């Protein structure tokens, strides 16, 4: 009935390749190491396949070289196998000394790491240093993984610090591999002069390995009018909306109030827009059955953006429902992989959302970074003294209604509010997210063509990461990362603050974790240093993974609150300076250039 088939199955998605390298000398040397080296590769593969899942829920597939790699011939045979097995991530492991440049992975487009066992019987750490030097000299950055404590040669359990680095690297590298070859679908052009929706094809192609597909918004109108959608699924979806999407009060007054029949028509078209944009992204076999073969193929999109304002919304229902439901982890077909659809065609925020989604497999919340509320201002307006997470002030994250409904925080993890991968979300949690959300007729002055805006208040105490990708002429792409927590305010305090803006929109109160750098010395500085009007909220503190992903893609990070002990980048980044890691990151990214040339 729908295009709900898996896009990221283990069979089709990039795999993680494990390269067990070994001392190639025979007559007792290599022979004594074969079993231990291959066993180490299997241990690493088991860790990854049991810990990391693809966005559709399948475990990550690991591919191990057919033999240990002691020289060039075996390295070439491994590379050939990896090509056939669609390997997109490379991890080299060893317990011993090996011949560095003879055994290393030479593929320039595959993110790579090397794990050198820290033991004294055989110098795996010496190989690690030697091969990382070769990677640096050849311009093939690799992450180096070296355990903190010396182990015995027969130890089979990976230390916690090694496990953590293996997983951080794999999550980041797999995210990069999953983007490669996919599309960003730009539906419309620049919205209201927003810089992020002025598409930069070169960035998406050279840094992310993606292509840009551009469609005029009239394509949506054509498909609505010509009924290029699954009518059976539309009937299901429209009924589900009527039963599960609660209408809230109408903010419009007087002549701005739209009739009931007009509101019902807006619902009809909003649901059709959701079906159509999903089909544009993914394709839908059901369209071929009714004669629309070209449209049935889709655009191989991993992300999309919809311009909306104003050329569409001045005469048609806005895209808020379409964006909100596609970004969510569920709809009329049940729980499923959330899609990434950016409001106002802000492609830079879509990429920020995409990073977060691929690292966590969860829905992402698109938001305006709207207002900084100081403790003094809150006290003046409400009489309330901010405390707890909010004691240093809060940032109001709010947009016109396109945020994923998961952002309400009505899912639960260990008894606390959460946003979870779709395969962990229960039907009861879906109902709670829907019950926490009301849908309001859009403000007619903003949206003359009508449409619906979602409204929810995010529950507090969720660990979240606010991210934003920006673009600077002469510098290129740069990333911002702010870890923090959502905050719950007393109802009367929330209302007093929320009513000063559009109260029909979803609200998240955000308290960033303060840090030693100027940008995070206080909450005001976080707001004052934010580089654009939008940001993406991801569940969890994923700053370390974002830093690793940015380094893989050669995108410098100019603002973050991640402690140095959690920063994990390719080993060659150390050669660009160790006193100021932020500056070194800029120099390294500039030196190596975009991953895809």
Coordinates of C-alpha atoms in Angstrom, one line a residue, residues 107-541:
X107 CA 41.1 3.6 -0.7
X108 CA 40.9 7.4 -0.5
X109 CA 37.1 7.6 -0.2
X110 CA 36.6 5.0 2.6
X111 CA 36.7 6.4 6.2
X112 CA 39.2 4.3 8.1
X113 CA 40.5 3.5 11.6
X114 CA 43.3 1.4 12.9
X115 CA 43.2 -0.5 16.2
X116 CA 46.6 -1.5 17.5
X117 CA 46.4 -3.9 20.5
X118 CA 48.3 -2.5 23.5
X119 CA 50.3 -5.5 24.6
X120 CA 54.0 -6.1 25.3
X121 CA 54.4 -9.6 23.9
X122 CA 53.9 -8.3 20.3
X123 CA 54.3 -4.6 19.4
X124 CA 50.8 -3.9 17.9
X125 CA 51.1 -0.3 19.1
X126 CA 54.4 0.1 17.2
X127 CA 52.5 -1.0 14.0
X128 CA 49.8 1.5 14.9
X129 CA 52.2 4.4 15.1
X130 CA 54.0 3.3 11.9
X131 CA 50.9 2.8 9.8
X132 CA 49.3 6.1 11.0
X133 CA 52.4 7.9 9.9
X134 CA 52.0 6.3 6.5
X135 CA 48.4 7.4 6.4
X136 CA 49.5 10.9 7.2
X137 CA 52.3 11.0 4.7
X138 CA 50.0 9.7 1.9
X139 CA 47.1 12.1 2.8
X140 CA 44.7 9.3 3.9
X141 CA 43.6 10.4 7.4
X142 CA 42.8 7.5 9.7
X143 CA 41.6 7.3 13.3
X144 CA 44.0 5.6 15.7
X145 CA 42.7 3.4 18.4
X146 CA 45.1 2.6 21.2
X147 CA 43.9 1.3 24.6
X148 CA 44.9 3.1 27.7
X149 CA 46.2 0.0 29.6
X150 CA 48.6 -2.8 28.7
X151 CA 46.8 -6.1 28.2
X152 CA 48.0 -9.7 28.2
X153 CA 48.4 -11.3 24.8
X154 CA 45.6 -13.7 25.4
X155 CA 43.0 -11.1 26.5
X156 CA 39.9 -11.5 24.5
X157 CA 37.7 -8.7 26.0
X158 CA 38.0 -5.3 24.5
X159 CA 38.6 -2.5 27.1
X160 CA 35.9 0.1 27.6
X161 CA 37.9 2.9 26.1
X162 CA 38.7 0.8 23.0
X163 CA 35.0 -0.2 22.7
X164 CA 33.9 3.4 22.9
X165 CA 36.3 4.6 20.2
X166 CA 35.4 1.8 17.9
X167 CA 31.7 2.6 18.2
X168 CA 32.1 6.4 17.9
X169 CA 34.2 6.0 14.8
X170 CA 31.9 3.4 13.3
X171 CA 28.8 5.5 13.9
X172 CA 30.4 8.5 12.3
X173 CA 32.0 6.7 9.4
X174 CA 28.8 4.7 8.7
X175 CA 26.8 8.0 8.6
X176 CA 29.2 9.3 6.0
X177 CA 28.9 6.1 4.0
X178 CA 25.1 6.1 4.1
X179 CA 24.9 9.7 2.6
X180 CA 27.2 8.9 -0.3
X181 CA 25.3 8.5 -3.6
X182 CA 22.0 9.7 -2.1
X183 CA 20.0 12.8 -3.1
X184 CA 18.8 16.0 -1.4
X185 CA 15.5 16.9 -3.1
X186 CA 14.9 20.7 -3.2
X187 CA 11.2 21.3 -3.7
X188 CA 11.1 25.0 -4.6
X189 CA 13.9 27.5 -4.1
X190 CA 14.9 30.1 -1.5
X191 CA 12.3 30.8 1.1
X192 CA 11.9 34.4 2.3
X193 CA 15.6 35.2 1.7
X194 CA 16.8 32.5 4.1
X195 CA 20.5 31.8 3.3
X196 CA 20.3 28.1 4.2
X197 CA 17.8 27.5 1.5
X198 CA 20.1 29.0 -1.2
X199 CA 21.4 25.6 -2.3
X200 CA 25.1 25.0 -2.6
X201 CA 25.3 22.0 -5.0
X202 CA 29.1 21.9 -4.8
X203 CA 29.1 21.5 -1.0
X204 CA 26.6 18.6 -1.1
X205 CA 28.6 16.9 -3.9
X206 CA 32.2 17.4 -2.7
X207 CA 31.8 17.1 1.1
X208 CA 28.9 14.6 1.4
X209 CA 29.0 12.7 -1.9
X210 CA 25.4 13.5 -2.6
X211 CA 23.5 15.0 -5.6
X212 CA 20.8 17.7 -5.6
X213 CA 17.5 17.1 -7.3
X214 CA 15.5 20.3 -7.9
X215 CA 11.7 20.3 -8.4
X216 CA 9.4 23.2 -8.7
X217 CA 6.6 23.3 -6.1
X218 CA 4.1 23.1 -8.9
X219 CA 4.9 19.3 -9.0
X220 CA 3.0 18.9 -5.8
X221 CA 0.0 20.7 -7.2
X222 CA 0.2 18.6 -10.4
X223 CA 0.2 15.4 -8.4
X224 CA -2.7 16.5 -6.2
X225 CA -4.8 17.6 -9.2
X226 CA -4.0 14.5 -11.3
X227 CA -4.4 12.2 -8.3
X228 CA -0.9 10.9 -8.5
X229 CA -0.9 9.2 -5.1
X230 CA -2.2 5.9 -3.7
X231 CA -5.9 6.7 -3.2
X232 CA -6.4 3.6 -1.0
X233 CA -3.6 4.8 1.3
X234 CA -5.0 8.3 1.2
X235 CA -8.3 7.1 2.5
X236 CA -6.5 5.3 5.3
X237 CA -4.3 8.3 6.2
X238 CA -7.2 10.8 6.1
X239 CA -9.2 8.6 8.5
X240 CA -6.2 8.2 10.8
X241 CA -5.8 12.0 10.9
X242 CA -9.4 12.5 11.7
X243 CA -9.1 10.0 14.6
X244 CA -5.7 10.8 16.0
X245 CA -4.8 14.5 15.2
X246 CA -6.7 16.6 17.7
X247 CA -7.7 20.0 16.6
X248 CA -6.9 22.9 19.0
X249 CA -8.3 26.4 19.3
X250 CA -8.2 28.8 16.4
X251 CA -6.0 31.9 17.0
X252 CA -7.5 33.7 14.0
X253 CA -10.3 36.3 14.6
X254 CA -12.8 38.1 12.5
X255 CA -12.4 37.9 8.8
X256 CA -9.2 35.8 9.3
X257 CA -11.3 32.8 10.5
X258 CA -11.6 30.2 7.8
X259 CA -14.8 28.1 7.4
X260 CA -15.2 24.5 8.5
X261 CA -15.4 23.3 4.9
X262 CA -12.2 25.2 4.0
X263 CA -10.4 23.7 7.0
X264 CA -11.5 20.2 6.0
X265 CA -10.1 20.9 2.5
X266 CA -6.9 22.0 4.1
X267 CA -6.7 18.7 5.9
X268 CA -7.3 16.8 2.6
X269 CA -4.5 18.6 0.8
X270 CA -2.1 18.4 3.8
X271 CA -2.4 14.7 3.9
X272 CA -2.0 14.4 0.1
X273 CA 1.1 16.6 0.4
X274 CA 2.6 14.2 2.9
X275 CA 2.0 11.2 0.6
X276 CA 3.4 13.0 -2.4
X277 CA 6.6 14.3 -0.8
X278 CA 7.3 10.9 0.6
X279 CA 6.8 9.4 -2.8
X280 CA 9.0 12.0 -4.4
X281 CA 11.8 11.0 -1.9
X282 CA 11.4 7.2 -1.8
X283 CA 9.3 6.3 -4.8
X284 CA 6.2 4.1 -4.5
X285 CA 5.4 0.9 -6.4
X286 CA 1.7 1.7 -6.0
X287 CA 2.0 4.5 -8.5
X288 CA 3.2 2.2 -11.2
X289 CA 0.1 0.2 -10.8
X290 CA -2.0 3.2 -11.7
X291 CA 0.1 4.1 -14.7
X292 CA 2.6 6.6 -13.2
X293 CA 5.8 4.7 -13.9
X294 CA 8.3 7.6 -13.8
X295 CA 6.8 9.0 -10.6
X296 CA 6.9 5.5 -9.0
X297 CA 10.8 5.5 -9.0
X298 CA 11.3 8.5 -6.7
X299 CA 14.5 10.5 -6.4
X300 CA 16.7 8.3 -4.2
X301 CA 16.5 11.0 -1.5
X302 CA 17.9 10.7 2.0
X303 CA 16.7 14.3 2.8
X304 CA 14.4 16.9 1.3
X305 CA 13.4 20.5 1.8
X306 CA 10.1 22.3 1.0
X307 CA 10.2 26.1 0.3
X308 CA 6.6 26.8 1.1
X309 CA 6.7 30.4 2.0
X310 CA 5.6 32.4 0.2
X311 CA 5.0 31.3 -3.4
X312 CA 3.2 28.1 -2.2
X313 CA 1.6 29.2 1.1
X314 CA 0.1 32.4 -0.3
X315 CA -2.4 30.3 -2.1
X316 CA -2.1 26.7 -0.8
X317 CA -2.1 25.0 2.6
X318 CA 1.3 25.2 4.3
X319 CA 3.7 22.2 4.6
X320 CA 3.6 22.0 8.4
X321 CA 1.6 18.8 8.6
X322 CA 3.5 17.2 5.8
X323 CA 6.9 18.1 7.4
X324 CA 5.9 17.2 10.9
X325 CA 4.5 13.7 10.1
X326 CA 7.3 12.8 7.7
X327 CA 9.9 13.8 10.2
X328 CA 8.2 11.7 12.9
X329 CA 8.8 8.0 13.6
X330 CA 5.2 7.0 12.9
X331 CA 2.1 7.6 10.8
X332 CA -1.0 5.8 9.7
X333 CA 1.1 2.8 8.8
X334 CA 2.5 2.5 12.3
X335 CA 6.1 3.1 13.4
X336 CA 8.7 3.5 10.7
X337 CA 12.0 5.2 9.8
X338 CA 11.6 9.0 10.2
X339 CA 12.4 11.0 7.1
X340 CA 14.4 14.3 7.0
X341 CA 12.4 17.1 5.6
X342 CA 13.5 20.7 6.2
X343 CA 11.1 23.6 6.6
X344 CA 11.6 26.5 4.2
X345 CA 14.0 24.3 2.2
X346 CA 16.8 25.1 4.6
X347 CA 19.2 22.6 3.2
X348 CA 21.9 23.4 5.7
X349 CA 19.6 22.6 8.5
X350 CA 18.4 19.5 6.6
X351 CA 22.1 18.3 6.6
X352 CA 22.3 19.1 10.3
X353 CA 19.1 17.0 10.8
X354 CA 20.6 14.2 8.6
X355 CA 23.8 14.1 10.7
X356 CA 21.8 13.6 13.9
X357 CA 19.4 11.1 12.4
X358 CA 22.1 8.9 10.9
X359 CA 24.1 8.9 14.2
X360 CA 21.1 8.1 16.4
X361 CA 18.4 6.5 14.1
X362 CA 15.9 8.8 15.8
X363 CA 13.6 11.6 14.6
X364 CA 15.1 15.1 14.5
X365 CA 13.3 18.3 15.6
X366 CA 13.6 21.3 13.2
X367 CA 13.4 24.6 15.2
X368 CA 14.0 28.3 15.1
X369 CA 16.6 29.3 17.6
X370 CA 14.2 32.0 18.6
X371 CA 14.8 33.8 22.0
X372 CA 17.3 33.8 24.9
X373 CA 15.5 34.3 28.2
X374 CA 17.8 35.4 31.0
X375 CA 17.0 34.6 34.6
X376 CA 16.5 38.4 35.1
X377 CA 14.0 38.7 32.2
X378 CA 12.0 35.6 33.3
X379 CA 11.8 37.0 36.8
X380 CA 10.6 40.4 35.5
X381 CA 7.9 38.9 33.3
X382 CA 6.7 36.0 35.4
X383 CA 8.0 36.5 39.0
X384 CA 9.5 33.0 38.7
X385 CA 13.2 32.3 39.6
X386 CA 14.7 29.8 37.2
X387 CA 16.4 26.9 38.8
X388 CA 17.9 23.5 38.1
X389 CA 19.0 23.1 34.5
X390 CA 17.5 26.4 33.7
X391 CA 19.2 28.5 36.4
X392 CA 21.5 30.2 34.0
X393 CA 18.8 31.0 31.4
X394 CA 17.1 29.1 28.6
X395 CA 16.7 29.3 24.8
X396 CA 13.3 29.1 23.3
X397 CA 13.3 26.7 20.3
X398 CA 10.1 27.1 18.3
X399 CA 8.9 26.9 14.7
X400 CA 5.6 27.1 12.9
X401 CA 4.6 23.5 13.5
X402 CA 6.8 21.3 11.4
X403 CA 8.7 19.6 14.3
X404 CA 8.7 15.8 14.6
X405 CA 6.0 14.7 17.1
X406 CA 8.7 12.6 18.8
X407 CA 10.0 15.9 20.1
X408 CA 7.2 16.1 22.6
X409 CA 9.2 13.7 24.7
X410 CA 6.4 11.3 25.4
X411 CA 8.5 8.3 24.7
X412 CA 10.3 6.7 27.6
X413 CA 13.7 5.3 28.3
X414 CA 14.5 3.9 31.8
X415 CA 11.5 5.9 33.0
X416 CA 12.7 9.2 31.6
X417 CA 11.4 11.2 28.6
X418 CA 13.2 10.2 25.4
X419 CA 13.2 10.0 21.6
X420 CA 13.8 6.5 20.5
X421 CA 14.5 4.6 17.2
X422 CA 11.2 3.6 15.6
X423 CA 11.7 -0.1 16.4
X424 CA 11.8 0.6 20.1
X425 CA 8.7 2.8 20.2
X426 CA 5.5 1.1 21.5
X427 CA 2.0 1.7 20.2
X428 CA 1.3 3.3 23.6
X429 CA 4.1 5.8 23.2
X430 CA 2.8 6.7 19.7
X431 CA -0.6 7.5 21.3
X432 CA 1.0 9.6 24.0
X433 CA 2.9 11.7 21.4
X434 CA -0.3 12.2 19.4
X435 CA -2.3 13.0 22.6
X436 CA 0.3 15.6 23.6
X437 CA 0.0 17.3 20.2
X438 CA -2.8 19.6 19.1
X439 CA -3.3 21.0 15.6
X440 CA -4.4 24.6 15.1
X441 CA -5.5 26.4 12.0
X442 CA -2.5 28.3 10.8
X443 CA -2.4 32.1 11.3
X444 CA -4.1 33.4 8.1
X445 CA -1.8 36.5 8.0
X446 CA 1.2 34.3 7.8
X447 CA -0.4 31.6 5.7
X448 CA -3.1 33.0 3.4
X449 CA -3.5 29.6 1.8
X450 CA -4.3 27.9 5.1
X451 CA -2.8 24.7 6.6
X452 CA -2.3 23.4 10.1
X453 CA 0.3 24.0 12.8
X454 CA 1.2 21.4 15.4
X455 CA 1.5 22.4 19.1
X456 CA 3.3 20.5 21.8
X457 CA 5.5 21.3 24.8
X458 CA 8.6 19.2 25.1
X459 CA 9.1 17.5 28.4
X460 CA 12.2 18.4 30.4
X461 CA 15.3 16.5 31.3
X462 CA 16.0 15.0 27.9
X463 CA 19.7 15.0 27.0
X464 CA 19.8 16.6 23.6
X465 CA 22.3 18.1 21.1
X466 CA 21.5 21.3 19.1
X467 CA 23.4 21.4 15.8
X468 CA 23.7 23.7 12.9
X469 CA 25.7 23.7 9.7
X470 CA 26.6 27.1 8.3
X471 CA 28.4 28.2 5.1
X472 CA 30.9 31.0 5.0
X473 CA 32.3 32.4 1.7
X474 CA 36.0 31.7 1.4
X475 CA 35.9 29.3 4.3
X476 CA 33.2 26.8 3.3
X477 CA 31.0 24.7 5.6
X478 CA 31.4 25.0 9.4
X479 CA 29.5 23.2 12.1
X480 CA 28.2 24.2 15.5
X481 CA 27.4 21.8 18.3
X482 CA 25.7 22.5 21.7
X483 CA 24.9 19.7 24.1
X484 CA 22.4 20.4 26.8
X485 CA 19.0 19.4 28.1
X486 CA 15.3 20.2 27.6
X487 CA 13.6 22.0 30.4
X488 CA 10.1 21.9 31.8
X489 CA 8.8 25.2 33.2
X490 CA 5.8 25.6 35.5
X491 CA 2.6 25.9 33.4
X492 CA 1.9 29.5 34.3
X493 CA 5.6 30.5 33.5
X494 CA 5.5 28.7 30.2
X495 CA 2.3 30.3 29.2
X496 CA 3.5 33.8 30.2
X497 CA 6.5 33.4 27.9
X498 CA 4.9 31.4 25.2
X499 CA 2.0 33.8 24.7
X500 CA 4.4 36.5 23.8
X501 CA 4.9 34.7 20.5
X502 CA 2.8 32.3 18.4
X503 CA 1.3 29.9 21.0
X504 CA 0.0 27.5 18.3
X505 CA 3.6 26.3 17.6
X506 CA 5.6 23.5 19.3
X507 CA 8.0 24.7 22.0
X508 CA 11.2 23.3 23.4
X509 CA 13.0 25.1 26.2
X510 CA 16.7 24.4 25.9
X511 CA 19.5 24.8 28.5
X512 CA 23.0 24.3 27.0
X513 CA 25.7 22.9 29.1
X514 CA 28.1 25.7 29.9
X515 CA 31.8 25.2 29.1
X516 CA 35.2 26.8 29.3
X517 CA 35.1 28.4 25.8
X518 CA 33.8 32.0 25.2
X519 CA 30.8 30.7 23.2
X520 CA 29.6 28.7 26.2
X521 CA 30.6 30.8 29.1
X522 CA 26.9 31.6 29.6
X523 CA 23.6 30.9 27.9
X524 CA 23.5 34.4 26.3
X525 CA 26.8 33.7 24.6
X526 CA 25.4 30.5 23.1
X527 CA 22.5 32.4 21.6
X528 CA 24.8 35.3 20.5
X529 CA 27.2 33.0 18.7
X530 CA 24.6 30.9 16.9
X531 CA 25.2 31.2 13.2
X532 CA 21.7 31.1 11.7
X533 CA 18.0 31.3 12.6
X534 CA 17.5 27.5 12.6
X535 CA 18.9 24.5 14.4
X536 CA 18.3 20.8 14.7
X537 CA 17.6 19.0 17.9
X538 CA 18.8 15.4 18.3
X539 CA 18.2 13.1 21.3
X540 CA 21.3 12.3 23.3
X541 CA 24.7 13.9 23.8

